[in-house]
mmCIF file of C-alpha atoms in Angstrom:
data_model
loop_
_atom_site.group_PDB
_atom_site.id
_atom_site.type_symbol
_atom_site.label_atom_id
_atom_site.label_comp_id
_atom_site.label_asym_id
_atom_site.label_seq_id
_atom_site.Cartn_x
_atom_site.Cartn_y
_atom_site.Cartn_z
ATOM 1 C CA MET A 1052 -57.572 -90.592 -25.172
ATOM 2 C CA PRO A 1053 -58.105 -89.194 -21.657
ATOM 3 C CA THR A 1054 -56.764 -85.688 -21.184
ATOM 4 C CA ASP A 1055 -56.950 -84.975 -17.459
ATOM 5 C CA PRO A 1056 -53.982 -86.215 -15.369
ATOM 6 C CA VAL A 1057 -55.982 -88.585 -13.159
ATOM 7 C CA SER A 1058 -57.647 -90.292 -16.127
ATOM 8 C CA ARG A 1059 -54.314 -90.596 -17.934
ATOM 9 C CA PHE A 1060 -52.670 -92.026 -14.801
ATOM 10 C CA LEU A 1061 -55.472 -94.545 -14.302
ATOM 11 C CA ALA A 1062 -55.216 -95.578 -17.961
ATOM 12 C CA ALA A 1063 -51.476 -96.225 -17.508
ATOM 13 C CA LEU A 1064 -52.057 -98.631 -14.614
ATOM 14 C CA ASP A 1065 -52.611 -102.362 -14.959
ATOM 15 C CA PRO A 1066 -56.265 -103.359 -14.368
ATOM 16 C CA GLU A 1067 -55.731 -104.557 -10.789
ATOM 17 C CA HIS A 1068 -54.079 -101.322 -9.676
ATOM 18 C CA ARG A 1069 -56.469 -99.209 -11.754
ATOM 19 C CA GLN A 1070 -59.406 -100.542 -9.727
ATOM 20 C CA ALA A 1071 -57.627 -100.081 -6.391
ATOM 21 C CA VAL A 1072 -56.545 -96.514 -7.179
ATOM 22 C CA GLY A 1073 -59.932 -95.739 -8.710
ATOM 23 C CA ASP A 1074 -61.575 -96.642 -5.396
ATOM 24 C CA ARG A 1075 -59.485 -94.076 -3.503
ATOM 25 C CA PRO A 1076 -60.639 -90.535 -2.752
ATOM 26 C CA ARG A 1077 -60.196 -88.079 -5.619
ATOM 27 C CA ALA A 1078 -57.580 -86.077 -3.676
ATOM 28 C CA GLU A 1079 -55.346 -89.167 -3.372
ATOM 29 C CA GLN A 1080 -55.803 -89.933 -7.060
ATOM 30 C CA GLU A 1081 -54.743 -86.371 -7.904
ATOM 31 C CA GLN A 1082 -51.637 -86.659 -5.710
ATOM 32 C CA LEU A 1083 -50.632 -89.916 -7.389
ATOM 33 C CA ALA A 1084 -51.291 -88.462 -10.845
ATOM 34 C CA ALA A 1085 -49.127 -85.437 -10.029
ATOM 35 C CA ALA A 1086 -46.310 -87.714 -8.844
ATOM 36 C CA TRP A 1087 -46.713 -89.737 -12.044
ATOM 37 C CA GLU A 1088 -46.415 -86.632 -14.209
ATOM 38 C CA ARG A 1089 -43.287 -85.544 -12.306
ATOM 39 C CA GLU A 1090 -41.796 -89.016 -12.834
ATOM 40 C CA LEU A 1091 -42.453 -88.815 -16.569
ATOM 41 C CA GLU A 1092 -40.879 -85.356 -16.806
ATOM 42 C CA ALA A 1093 -37.849 -86.000 -14.607
ATOM 43 C CA ASP A 1094 -36.540 -89.406 -15.675
ATOM 44 C CA ASP A 1095 -34.293 -89.440 -18.741
ATOM 45 C CA GLU A 1096 -34.622 -93.223 -19.034
ATOM 46 C CA LEU A 1097 -38.367 -92.792 -19.476
ATOM 47 C CA ASP A 1098 -37.728 -90.146 -22.154
ATOM 48 C CA THR A 1099 -35.911 -92.754 -24.216
ATOM 49 C CA LEU A 1100 -38.654 -95.323 -23.652
ATOM 50 C CA ASP A 1101 -41.275 -92.680 -24.465
ATOM 51 C CA GLU A 1102 -39.726 -92.223 -27.908
ATOM 52 C CA LEU A 1103 -40.109 -95.951 -28.558
ATOM 53 C CA SER A 1104 -43.437 -96.534 -26.826
ATOM 54 C CA PRO A 1105 -45.285 -93.752 -24.979
ATOM 55 C CA PRO A 1106 -47.747 -96.218 -23.351
ATOM 56 C CA ALA A 1107 -44.856 -98.314 -22.021
ATOM 57 C CA ALA A 1108 -43.176 -95.237 -20.547
ATOM 58 C CA GLU A 1109 -46.424 -94.157 -18.890
ATOM 59 C CA ALA A 1110 -46.993 -97.652 -17.479
ATOM 60 C CA GLU A 1111 -43.441 -97.821 -16.098
ATOM 61 C CA ALA A 1112 -43.805 -94.407 -14.462
ATOM 62 C CA ALA A 1113 -47.112 -95.522 -12.913
ATOM 63 C CA ARG A 1114 -45.481 -98.679 -11.517
ATOM 64 C CA ARG A 1115 -42.673 -96.598 -10.001
ATOM 65 C CA VAL A 1116 -45.088 -94.187 -8.333
ATOM 66 C CA LEU A 1117 -47.103 -97.014 -6.776
ATOM 67 C CA ARG A 1118 -43.940 -98.863 -5.719
ATOM 68 C CA ARG A 1119 -42.629 -95.754 -3.929
ATOM 69 C CA GLU A 1120 -45.965 -95.267 -2.223
ATOM 70 C CA THR A 1121 -45.793 -98.735 -0.647
ATOM 71 C CA GLU A 1122 -42.159 -98.475 0.464
#
């Protein structure tokens, strides 16, 4: 299991987005990973999902971060 935030964030992404984000500069990856961690900590809905399925909660948080980035 990856332990650094960027690796954990990349692991939570679907393969298509994982490749695209993985091709970005490290600084951008770190910014996205930090936003992802904030999303996981701040959203009560994700807390509930995390109790049922931590990978699903992490994937949902990753989708939200990428969605906000493109808005």
